[in-house]
Short mmCIF file of C-alpha atoms and ligand atoms in Angstrom, two decimals:
data_model
loop_
_atom_site.label_atom_id
_atom_site.label_comp_id
_atom_site.label_asym_id
_atom_site.label_seq_id
_atom_site.Cartn_x
_atom_site.Cartn_y
_atom_site.Cartn_z
CA UNK A 264 -40.52 14.68 -23.49
CA UNK A 265 -43.54 12.31 -23.32
CA UNK A 266 -43.09 10.24 -20.58
CA UNK A 267 -44.41 6.51 -20.09
CA UNK A 268 -46.94 6.88 -17.21
CA UNK A 269 -47.62 3.04 -16.90
CA UNK A 270 -43.79 2.52 -15.85
CA UNK A 271 -43.02 0.91 -12.56
CA UNK A 272 -41.33 3.40 -10.12
CA UNK A 273 -40.06 2.05 -7.00
CA UNK A 274 -39.13 4.16 -3.94
CA UNK A 275 -35.30 4.12 -4.26
CA UNK A 276 -32.81 2.68 -6.59
CA UNK A 277 -29.27 2.59 -5.63
CA UNK A 278 -26.29 1.74 -7.95
CA UNK A 279 -23.58 -0.09 -6.02
CA UNK A 280 -23.85 -2.61 -2.96
CA UNK A 281 -20.77 -1.59 -1.17
CA UNK A 282 -20.93 -0.17 2.38
CA UNK A 283 -22.59 3.22 1.50
CA UNK A 284 -25.10 1.55 -0.85
CA UNK A 285 -26.14 -1.35 1.29
CA UNK A 286 -26.42 0.97 4.27
CA UNK A 287 -28.77 3.29 2.34
CA UNK A 288 -30.96 0.01 1.28
CA UNK A 289 -31.24 -1.23 4.63
CA UNK A 290 -32.19 1.80 6.10
CA UNK A 291 -35.07 2.09 3.57
CA UNK A 292 -35.94 -1.30 3.72
CA UNK A 293 -36.56 -1.09 7.46
CA UNK A 294 -38.77 1.82 6.86
CA UNK A 295 -40.93 -0.45 4.54
CA UNK A 296 -39.75 1.13 1.37
CA UNK A 297 -39.34 -0.62 -2.00
CA UNK A 298 -35.64 -0.47 -2.81
CA UNK A 299 -33.53 -2.00 -5.74
CA UNK A 300 -29.69 -2.22 -5.29
CA UNK A 301 -27.95 -2.95 -8.42
CA UNK A 302 -24.39 -4.11 -8.37
CA UNK A 303 -21.89 -5.03 -10.99
CA UNK A 304 -20.18 -7.90 -8.95
CA UNK A 305 -21.14 -11.39 -9.07
CA UNK A 306 -22.40 -10.99 -5.55
CA UNK A 307 -21.88 -7.78 -3.32
CA UNK A 308 -18.19 -7.78 -2.17
CA UNK A 309 -17.04 -10.11 -4.95
CA UNK A 310 -14.73 -7.43 -6.06
CA UNK A 311 -14.22 -5.28 -3.29
CA UNK A 312 -11.00 -4.80 -1.22
CA UNK A 313 -9.74 -2.55 1.49
CA UNK A 314 -7.09 -2.54 4.28
CA UNK A 315 -8.91 -3.30 6.58
CA UNK A 316 -10.91 -2.25 9.52
CA UNK A 317 -14.47 -1.57 9.92
CA UNK A 318 -15.35 0.58 12.64
CA UNK A 319 -17.58 -0.81 15.66
CA UNK A 320 -19.78 2.10 16.35
CA UNK A 321 -20.58 3.27 13.03
CA UNK A 322 -21.07 -0.28 11.87
CA UNK A 323 -23.35 -0.96 14.75
CA UNK A 324 -25.60 2.00 13.98
CA UNK A 325 -26.60 0.06 10.89
CA UNK A 326 -26.20 -3.34 12.16
CA UNK A 327 -26.72 -3.44 15.83
CA UNK A 328 -24.59 -6.00 17.69
CA UNK A 329 -23.09 -7.22 14.14
CA UNK A 330 -20.18 -8.99 15.86
CA UNK A 331 -22.32 -11.81 17.03
CA UNK A 332 -23.41 -13.20 13.81
CA UNK A 333 -21.09 -11.11 10.98
CA UNK A 334 -17.99 -12.77 9.60
CA UNK A 335 -15.42 -10.78 11.45
CA UNK A 336 -12.19 -11.60 11.61
CA UNK A 337 -10.36 -9.97 14.84
CA UNK A 338 -11.21 -7.39 17.10
CA UNK A 339 -8.57 -4.69 17.33
CA UNK A 340 -6.83 -4.01 20.75
CA UNK A 341 -3.69 -2.19 19.55
CA UNK A 342 -2.40 0.40 17.08
CA UNK A 343 1.05 0.51 16.29
CA UNK A 344 2.73 3.50 14.44
CA UNK A 345 5.84 2.34 12.78
CA UNK A 346 8.36 5.15 11.60
CA UNK A 347 10.69 3.22 9.24
CA UNK A 348 14.38 4.24 8.18
CA UNK A 349 16.37 2.40 5.68
CA UNK A 350 17.28 -0.49 7.72
CA UNK A 351 15.82 0.45 10.97
CA UNK A 352 12.26 1.50 12.76
CA UNK A 353 10.71 3.18 15.71
CA UNK A 354 7.56 2.13 16.75
CA UNK A 355 5.15 3.45 19.11
CA UNK A 356 1.90 1.38 20.34
CA UNK A 357 -1.26 2.08 22.01
CA UNK A 358 -3.16 -1.07 23.45
CA UNK A 359 -6.54 -0.91 25.13
CA UNK A 360 -7.49 -4.23 26.74
CA UNK A 361 -11.00 -2.81 26.99
CA UNK A 362 -11.31 -2.95 23.25
CA UNK A 363 -11.75 -6.79 23.73
CA UNK A 364 -14.75 -6.45 25.63
CA UNK A 365 -18.42 -6.36 24.11
CA UNK A 366 -19.68 -2.88 23.96
CA UNK A 367 -16.10 -1.39 23.87
CA UNK A 368 -15.04 -2.68 20.50
CA UNK A 369 -13.36 -0.09 18.59
CA UNK A 370 -12.60 -1.98 15.24
CA UNK A 371 -12.91 -5.37 13.52
CA UNK A 372 -10.52 -6.74 10.80
CA UNK A 373 -12.81 -8.23 7.84
CA UNK A 374 -12.47 -9.87 4.57
CA UNK A 375 -14.75 -7.64 2.36
CA UNK A 376 -15.74 -10.50 0.35
CA UNK A 377 -17.26 -12.10 3.11
CA UNK A 378 -18.49 -8.83 4.97
CA UNK A 379 -20.02 -7.00 2.13
CA UNK A 380 -21.99 -10.13 1.30
CA UNK A 381 -23.34 -10.54 4.82
CA UNK A 382 -24.41 -6.93 5.02
CA UNK A 383 -26.12 -7.36 1.66
CA UNK A 384 -27.87 -10.40 3.07
CA UNK A 385 -29.27 -8.36 6.22
CA UNK A 386 -30.60 -5.74 3.78
CA UNK A 387 -32.43 -8.58 1.71
CA UNK A 388 -33.75 -9.92 4.85
CA UNK A 389 -35.14 -6.32 5.73
CA UNK A 390 -36.84 -6.36 2.34
CA UNK A 391 -34.11 -4.88 -0.15
CA UNK A 392 -34.14 -6.17 -3.67
CA UNK A 393 -30.44 -6.81 -4.82
CA UNK A 394 -29.67 -7.47 -8.26
CA UNK A 395 -25.99 -8.90 -8.73
CA UNK A 396 -24.10 -9.01 -12.12
CA UNK A 397 -25.79 -5.70 -13.06
CA UNK A 398 -23.90 -2.71 -14.27
CA UNK A 399 -25.31 0.48 -14.12
CA UNK A 400 -24.28 2.43 -17.23
CA UNK A 401 -26.10 5.87 -16.80
CA UNK A 402 -28.26 7.92 -14.76
CA UNK A 403 -31.78 8.44 -16.70
CA UNK A 404 -32.65 12.21 -16.50
CA UNK A 405 -36.12 13.68 -17.46
CA UNK A 406 -36.55 17.69 -17.58
CA UNK A 407 -33.05 18.04 -15.63
CA UNK A 408 -34.28 15.49 -13.04
CA UNK A 409 -32.91 12.08 -12.19
CA UNK A 410 -35.65 9.52 -12.45
CA UNK A 411 -33.77 6.42 -12.30
CA UNK A 412 -30.86 4.52 -13.59
CA UNK A 413 -30.30 2.57 -16.96
CA UNK A 414 -28.40 -0.64 -17.31
CA UNK A 415 -27.51 -2.85 -20.25
CA UNK A 416 -30.81 -4.74 -20.00
CA UNK A 417 -33.29 -2.31 -18.53
CA UNK A 418 -34.23 0.87 -17.06
CA UNK A 419 -35.15 1.28 -13.52
CA UNK A 420 -37.33 4.13 -12.35
CA UNK A 421 -37.22 5.56 -8.77
CA UNK A 422 -38.67 8.48 -6.88
CA UNK A 423 -35.01 8.76 -5.39
CA UNK A 424 -31.61 7.58 -7.11
CA UNK A 425 -28.62 6.98 -4.78
CA UNK A 426 -25.27 6.70 -6.39
CA UNK A 427 -22.93 4.42 -4.47
CA UNK A 428 -20.64 3.06 -7.20
CA UNK A 429 -17.25 3.77 -5.39
CA UNK A 430 -14.23 5.89 -6.16
CA UNK A 431 -14.35 5.25 -10.04
CA UNK A 432 -17.78 6.24 -10.33
CA UNK A 433 -19.06 5.95 -13.74
CA UNK A 434 -22.19 7.83 -12.68
CA UNK A 435 -20.45 10.60 -11.25
CA UNK A 436 -18.05 11.12 -14.43
CA UNK A 437 -21.00 10.70 -16.81
CA UNK A 438 -23.69 12.86 -15.29
CA UNK A 439 -22.44 14.66 -12.38
CA UNK A 440 -20.27 17.89 -11.91
CA UNK A 441 -17.65 15.56 -10.10
CA UNK A 442 -14.56 16.10 -12.12
CA UNK A 443 -12.85 13.67 -13.86
CA UNK A 444 -10.55 11.90 -11.02
CA UNK A 445 -7.02 13.47 -11.09
CA UNK A 446 -3.75 11.61 -9.87
CA UNK A 447 -3.66 14.27 -7.27
CA UNK A 448 -7.17 13.31 -6.07
CA UNK A 449 -6.67 9.51 -5.77
CA UNK A 450 -4.03 7.08 -4.22
CA UNK A 451 -3.37 3.59 -5.27
CA UNK A 452 -3.94 0.97 -2.58
CA UNK A 453 -2.44 -2.22 -2.91
CA UNK A 454 -1.99 -5.20 -0.74
CA UNK A 455 -1.07 -8.65 0.02
CA UNK A 456 -2.94 -11.31 2.02
CA UNK A 457 -0.38 -13.76 3.63
CA UNK A 458 -1.36 -17.01 5.15
CA UNK A 459 -0.11 -17.95 8.49
CA UNK A 460 -1.23 -20.24 11.52
CA UNK A 461 -3.50 -18.75 13.95
CA UNK A 462 -1.13 -19.43 16.69
CA UNK A 463 1.78 -18.04 14.81
CA UNK A 464 -0.07 -14.70 14.49
CA UNK A 465 -0.97 -14.60 18.42
CA UNK A 466 2.87 -15.27 18.91
CA UNK A 467 4.37 -12.74 16.67
CA UNK A 468 2.08 -10.09 17.35
CA UNK A 469 1.60 -10.57 21.02
CA UNK A 470 -1.96 -11.51 21.01
CA UNK A 471 -4.33 -13.58 23.03
CA UNK A 472 -7.70 -15.24 21.33
CA UNK A 473 -9.19 -13.17 18.73
CA UNK A 474 -7.36 -9.95 19.23
CA UNK A 475 -6.01 -7.85 16.45
CA UNK A 476 -3.10 -5.39 15.76
CA UNK A 477 -3.14 -2.61 13.35
CA UNK A 478 0.29 -1.11 11.95
CA UNK A 479 0.39 2.16 10.23
CA UNK A 480 3.82 2.66 8.70
CA UNK A 481 5.53 5.98 7.47
CA UNK A 482 8.69 5.91 5.74
CA UNK A 483 10.93 2.84 4.91
CA UNK A 484 10.42 2.41 0.94
CA UNK A 485 8.06 5.24 1.02
CA UNK A 486 10.47 7.89 2.42
CA UNK A 487 9.55 11.25 0.93
CA UNK A 488 6.42 9.73 -0.92
CA UNK A 489 2.75 10.62 0.07
CA UNK A 490 1.85 7.41 1.10
CA UNK A 491 1.31 5.11 4.24
CA UNK A 492 1.82 1.47 4.84
CA UNK A 493 -0.33 -0.80 6.87
CA UNK A 494 -0.36 -4.38 8.53
CA UNK A 495 -3.62 -6.02 9.76
CA UNK A 496 -4.15 -9.09 11.46
CA UNK A 497 -6.93 -11.50 10.16
CA UNK A 498 -7.62 -14.84 12.07
CA UNK A 499 -5.15 -16.80 9.85
CA UNK A 500 -3.64 -14.48 7.60
CA UNK A 501 -1.93 -11.17 7.67
CA UNK A 502 -2.34 -8.21 5.44
CA UNK A 503 0.29 -5.99 4.32
CA UNK A 504 -0.10 -3.22 1.99
CA UNK A 505 0.19 0.47 1.33
CA UNK A 506 -1.56 3.46 -0.14
CA UNK A 507 0.51 5.75 -2.30
CA UNK A 508 -0.65 9.08 -4.15
CA UNK A 509 -0.95 8.46 -7.86
CA UNK A 510 0.52 11.77 -8.53
CA UNK A 511 3.85 10.82 -6.72
CA UNK A 512 4.18 7.51 -8.31
CA UNK A 513 3.85 9.44 -11.72
CA UNK A 514 6.40 11.81 -10.80
CA UNK A 515 8.98 9.37 -9.22
CA UNK A 516 8.47 6.78 -11.96
CA UNK A 517 8.15 4.21 -8.85
CA UNK A 518 6.18 1.04 -9.25
CA UNK A 519 3.96 0.37 -6.40
CA UNK A 520 4.50 -3.53 -6.06
CA UNK A 521 8.42 -2.72 -5.85
CA UNK A 522 7.65 -0.46 -2.88
CA UNK A 523 5.47 -3.34 -1.44
CA UNK A 524 8.47 -5.63 -2.15
CA UNK A 525 10.76 -3.36 -0.19
CA UNK A 526 8.29 -2.93 2.82
CA UNK A 527 7.82 -6.56 3.03
CA UNK A 528 11.75 -7.15 3.41
CA UNK A 529 12.26 -4.32 5.87
CA UNK A 530 13.29 -5.69 9.31
CA UNK A 531 10.38 -4.42 10.95
CA UNK A 532 8.06 -6.01 8.82
CA UNK A 533 9.74 -9.04 7.62
CA UNK A 534 9.63 -11.33 10.92
CA UNK A 535 5.86 -10.11 10.82
CA UNK A 536 5.06 -12.39 7.64
CA UNK A 537 8.10 -14.62 7.43
CA UNK A 538 7.31 -18.24 6.04
CA UNK A 539 3.77 -17.18 5.21
CA UNK A 540 1.90 -18.34 1.92
CA UNK A 541 1.00 -15.41 -0.31
CA UNK A 542 -2.93 -15.95 -0.79
CA UNK A 543 -3.95 -12.93 -2.59
CA UNK A 544 -2.70 -9.86 -4.37
CA UNK A 545 -5.16 -6.68 -5.02
CA UNK A 546 -5.22 -3.17 -5.83
CA UNK A 547 -7.69 -0.61 -5.74
CA UNK A 548 -8.02 3.31 -5.93
CA UNK A 549 -8.59 5.54 -2.75
CA UNK A 550 -10.14 8.78 -2.99
CA UNK A 551 -7.61 11.30 -1.67
CA UNK A 552 -9.01 14.80 -2.58
CA UNK A 553 -11.60 14.83 0.28
CA UNK A 554 -13.35 17.98 1.12
CA UNK A 555 -11.79 20.00 -1.87
CA UNK A 556 -12.76 17.36 -4.45
CA UNK A 557 -16.22 16.66 -3.29
CA UNK A 558 -18.60 16.87 -5.81
CA UNK A 559 -22.45 18.63 -5.32
CA UNK A 560 -23.81 15.89 -2.88
CA UNK A 561 -27.37 15.98 -4.32
CA UNK A 562 -29.69 17.06 -7.36
CA UNK A 563 -33.05 17.01 -8.22
CA UNK A 564 -34.11 13.30 -7.53
CA UNK A 565 -30.47 11.99 -6.72
CA UNK A 566 -27.98 11.90 -3.92
CA UNK A 567 -24.30 10.53 -4.12
CA UNK A 568 -22.75 8.59 -1.17
CA UNK A 569 -19.40 7.03 0.19
CA UNK A 570 -16.43 6.84 -2.29
CA UNK A 571 -18.24 8.21 -5.35
CA UNK A 572 -18.60 11.36 -3.21
CA UNK A 573 -14.95 11.53 -2.20
CA UNK A 574 -15.77 10.75 1.44
CA UNK A 575 -12.70 9.25 2.73
CA UNK A 576 -10.33 10.51 5.51
CA UNK A 577 -7.21 8.61 4.44
CA UNK A 578 -4.74 9.93 7.10
CA UNK A 579 -6.80 7.75 9.65
CA UNK A 580 -7.83 4.88 6.98
CA UNK A 581 -11.43 5.77 7.32
CA UNK A 582 -13.42 5.08 4.64
CA UNK A 583 -16.20 2.57 5.52
CA UNK A 584 -17.40 4.41 8.16
CA UNK A 585 -17.95 7.71 6.13
CA UNK A 586 -19.40 5.25 3.42
CA UNK A 587 -21.95 3.60 5.91
CA UNK A 588 -23.13 7.27 7.61
CA UNK A 589 -23.37 8.77 4.26
CA UNK A 590 -25.67 6.00 2.96
CA UNK A 591 -27.65 6.20 6.29
CA UNK A 592 -28.07 9.94 5.96
CA UNK A 593 -29.06 9.85 2.37
CA UNK A 594 -31.68 7.00 3.14
CA UNK A 595 -33.16 9.19 6.00
CA UNK A 596 -33.23 12.19 3.73
CA UNK A 597 -35.46 9.93 1.16
CA UNK A 598 -37.84 8.75 4.05
CA UNK A 599 -38.30 12.84 4.89
CA UNK A 600 -38.89 13.34 1.01
CA UNK A 601 -41.20 10.58 0.72
CA UNK A 602 -43.31 12.01 3.39
CA UNK A 603 -43.44 15.43 1.59
CA UNK A 604 -43.54 13.94 -1.89
CA UNK A 605 -40.96 16.30 -2.64
CA UNK A 606 -37.70 14.81 -4.60
CA UNK A 607 -36.30 18.26 -5.32
CA UNK A 608 -32.52 19.20 -4.83
CA UNK A 609 -34.04 21.71 -2.45
CA UNK A 610 -35.60 18.81 -0.34
CA UNK A 611 -32.42 16.59 -0.94
CA UNK A 612 -30.10 19.12 0.22
CA UNK A 613 -31.25 17.80 3.83
CA UNK A 614 -28.73 15.27 3.19
CA UNK A 615 -25.76 17.56 2.98
CA UNK A 616 -27.08 19.21 6.13
CA UNK A 617 -27.00 15.67 7.97
CA UNK A 618 -23.38 15.10 6.89
CA UNK A 619 -22.36 18.58 7.79
CA UNK A 620 -23.83 18.14 11.35
CA UNK A 621 -21.95 14.89 11.63
CA UNK A 622 -18.39 13.73 12.20
CA UNK A 623 -18.12 13.03 8.40
CA UNK A 624 -17.91 16.73 7.07
CA UNK A 625 -16.61 18.09 10.23
CA UNK A 626 -13.51 15.82 10.02
CA UNK A 627 -13.19 16.33 6.11
CA UNK A 628 -13.32 19.94 6.54
CA UNK A 629 -10.79 19.94 9.16
CA UNK A 630 -8.27 17.65 7.33
CA UNK A 631 -8.91 19.42 4.18
CA UNK A 632 -5.24 20.87 3.82
CA UNK A 633 -3.47 17.84 5.20
CA UNK A 634 -2.92 16.02 1.75
CA UNK A 635 -2.08 19.07 -0.14
CA UNK A 636 0.50 20.12 2.77
CA UNK A 637 2.00 16.48 2.61
CA UNK A 638 2.35 16.58 -1.26
CA UNK A 639 4.08 20.05 -0.90
CA UNK A 640 6.30 19.02 1.74
CA UNK A 641 6.54 15.25 1.48
CA UNK A 642 10.62 15.32 1.00
CA UNK A 643 10.64 17.05 4.36
CA UNK A 644 8.03 15.55 6.48
CA UNK A 645 7.69 12.30 5.08
CA UNK A 646 11.46 11.73 4.39
CA UNK A 647 13.70 14.19 6.24
CA UNK A 648 12.13 14.21 9.94
CA UNK A 649 11.40 10.43 9.96
CA UNK A 650 14.76 9.22 8.99
CA UNK A 651 16.32 11.93 11.73
CA UNK A 652 14.11 10.38 14.26
CA UNK A 653 15.54 6.88 13.53
CA UNK A 654 18.96 8.21 13.35
CA UNK A 655 18.34 9.78 16.85
CA UNK A 656 17.29 6.60 18.27
CA UNK A 657 20.21 4.72 16.80
CA UNK A 658 22.41 7.13 18.68
CA UNK A 659 20.38 6.82 21.90
CA UNK A 660 20.32 3.35 22.09
CA UNK A 661 23.96 2.46 20.69
CA UNK A 662 26.30 1.35 23.51
CA UNK A 663 29.56 2.06 21.62
CA UNK A 664 31.89 3.72 23.87
CA UNK A 665 31.26 7.03 22.57
CA UNK A 666 30.25 9.74 25.26
CA UNK A 667 26.58 10.61 25.10
CA UNK A 668 27.36 14.41 24.93
CA UNK A 669 29.35 13.86 21.84
CA UNK A 670 26.68 11.93 20.08
CA UNK A 671 24.00 14.41 20.93
CA UNK A 672 26.03 17.31 19.64
CA UNK A 673 26.93 15.07 16.48
CA UNK A 674 23.34 14.38 15.78
CA UNK A 675 22.43 18.18 16.22
CA UNK A 676 25.19 19.22 13.87
CA UNK A 677 24.37 16.69 11.31
CA UNK A 678 20.92 17.97 11.15
CA UNK A 679 21.52 21.55 11.02
CA UNK A 680 24.04 20.99 8.39
CA UNK A 681 21.34 19.16 6.27
CA UNK A 682 18.60 21.79 7.32
CA UNK A 683 19.40 25.21 8.28
CA UNK A 684 17.77 26.66 11.67
CA UNK A 685 15.76 29.19 9.82
CA UNK A 686 14.47 26.16 7.53
CA UNK A 687 13.53 24.19 10.65
CA UNK A 688 11.73 27.08 12.41
CA UNK A 689 9.68 27.57 9.17
CA UNK A 690 9.02 23.86 9.10
CA UNK A 691 7.81 24.15 12.83
CA UNK A 692 5.46 27.20 11.68
CA UNK A 693 4.26 25.40 8.82
CA UNK A 694 3.49 22.39 11.07
CA UNK A 695 1.79 24.37 13.77
CA UNK A 696 -0.50 25.89 11.15
CA UNK A 697 -1.71 22.52 9.84
CA UNK A 698 -2.37 21.29 13.35
CA UNK A 699 -4.19 24.88 13.91
CA UNK A 700 -6.09 24.21 10.95
CA UNK A 701 -7.48 20.86 12.13
CA UNK A 702 -8.09 22.04 15.40
CA UNK A 703 -9.77 25.30 14.65
CA UNK A 704 -11.49 24.80 11.28
C1 LIG B 122 -6.24 -0.49 -0.12
C2 LIG B 122 -7.37 0.18 0.56
C3 LIG B 122 -7.26 0.20 1.98
C4 LIG B 122 -8.58 0.67 2.85
N1 LIG B 122 -8.48 0.48 4.19
C5 LIG B 122 -9.66 1.00 5.03
C6 LIG B 122 -9.92 0.55 6.41
O1 LIG B 122 -8.83 -0.04 6.79
N2 LIG B 122 -10.69 1.25 6.70
C7 LIG B 122 -11.77 1.85 6.33
O2 LIG B 122 -12.92 2.14 6.92
N3 LIG B 122 -11.62 2.13 4.82
C8 LIG B 122 -10.66 1.76 4.15
N4 LIG B 122 -10.45 2.00 2.64
C9 LIG B 122 -11.51 2.56 2.25
C10 LIG B 122 -12.93 2.01 1.88
O3 LIG B 122 -12.46 0.90 1.40
C11 LIG B 122 -14.03 2.49 1.17
O4 LIG B 122 -13.90 3.78 1.77
C12 LIG B 122 -15.21 2.18 1.02
O5 LIG B 122 -15.26 0.72 0.66
C13 LIG B 122 -16.47 2.94 0.52
O6 LIG B 122 -17.51 2.19 0.26
P1 LIG B 122 -18.50 2.55 -0.85
O7 LIG B 122 -19.56 1.85 -0.78
O8 LIG B 122 -18.65 3.95 -1.10
O9 LIG B 122 -17.82 2.13 -1.92
P2 LIG B 122 -17.08 0.50 -2.52
O10 LIG B 122 -16.90 -0.13 -1.43
O11 LIG B 122 -16.31 0.63 -3.58
O12 LIG B 122 -18.49 -0.09 -3.09
C14 LIG B 122 -18.89 0.26 -4.69
C15 LIG B 122 -19.75 -0.84 -4.98
O13 LIG B 122 -20.23 -0.54 -6.32
C16 LIG B 122 -20.13 -1.53 -7.30
N5 LIG B 122 -20.04 -0.79 -8.56
C17 LIG B 122 -19.25 0.16 -9.14
N6 LIG B 122 -19.75 0.60 -10.13
C18 LIG B 122 -20.88 0.17 -10.52
C19 LIG B 122 -21.76 0.36 -11.52
N7 LIG B 122 -21.65 1.02 -12.59
N8 LIG B 122 -23.06 -0.45 -11.41
C20 LIG B 122 -23.28 -1.18 -10.26
N9 LIG B 122 -22.28 -1.49 -9.32
C21 LIG B 122 -21.25 -0.68 -9.22
C22 LIG B 122 -18.94 -2.06 -7.06
O14 LIG B 122 -18.75 -3.32 -7.32
C23 LIG B 122 -18.72 -1.93 -5.31
O15 LIG B 122 -19.77 -3.13 -4.87
C24 LIG B 122 -9.50 1.37 1.94
C25 LIG B 122 -9.55 1.34 0.65
C26 LIG B 122 -8.41 0.88 0.06
C27 LIG B 122 -8.43 0.85 -1.51
#
């Protein structure tokens, strides 16, 4: 095909100004490269949502000491893990006071519309050119090589193209081998933001100053469903939400907002949000397929990063950190490619190598069987056992004139009636295999 040799070719064009795209952009701009970022939203972050917490260490790799100037809400000092029954719940919590000190921060709650915008401003200040309200429609492919992207209005040509358009990646679907997203490879995340005065949040969550708490919730209305709930504290609002497997929602014909309403009414959650005013309701897909659903990460002239590449560890609610690191690694690979003037798939394969050497692919690899395990065993591991833990706690704490030995025997008898000893042993082996897989792979 004849090519127009007079066309302008920038160093990099990036589709999407989320954490992945902006991290790539700022890394390239700081190295003096000419970068164009195309973002469909009115501004970066305008339409983006998450739980959520950004993680201090990876975020600081891109934005050193960001907490001094970025719009963060609270630094999180405590993780609470709540295992809910129908009307009861068992919560364990881990608090680390050190996480309230500069240099020891672990994570911060942020509001994406503000955070993403701030990150994009840093990239612009470093020299990146960000074009909002611009939907990338397709990749431009010439002689099998990606040479840029096409929007409704124009074509942008670049030595390297970075695909960072999120979970529902148009580009990955159109021109990549990433399979069409299947319900089993994606979860639906929904959330409500509920406004509460700052002092009330401090009292209810036992917090001082701008410290915050994260809840991860299992069971309750999601008993037997592959899904997790969450609560995050912002400065003067509380986020309550859940992420549920689309496959499970489809099979069980359950409506996600009904689950969320039930969660909000649960006695463990209700006192946290009582009297608050609903500010916002939003929903977004979350990649769930992980390592097994990842597409090829690079091709001639192009790399794919963040959610578009399915880089999410959803057991831990980790996505922004993988997105930022993948953006950074893709940019660093591009910098090596410019030095050699080689944009071939072979050269860009360094990107995958960097991911493999980092926690990103190490974690995704070791967790690769977790979602499949939970989907195959949800009734037992997300339904039966969590409910038994709460039943046990109920017996353990009740003062009701029944001798302890009688209670414990009755509890064990009930468990065995519902799940035989061979079944329990087989569950133990399955669980040990899963844990072994995480530790050894
Ligand atoms: C409910 C929920 C809770 C979560 N909680 C957490 C959490 O607490 N911590 C955490 O680390 N992660 C969390 N995640 C995951 C995290 O949000 C993602 O992993 C992360 O945002 C991925 O970043 P990204 O840049 O790859 O994609 P995105 O953040 O999705 O950014 C993609 C960008 O591309 C733009 N775009 C899309 N298509 C186009 C196009 N065709 N042309 C131009 N622009 C386009 C979008 O507007 C967007 O700005 C959560 C996700 C959800 C849904």
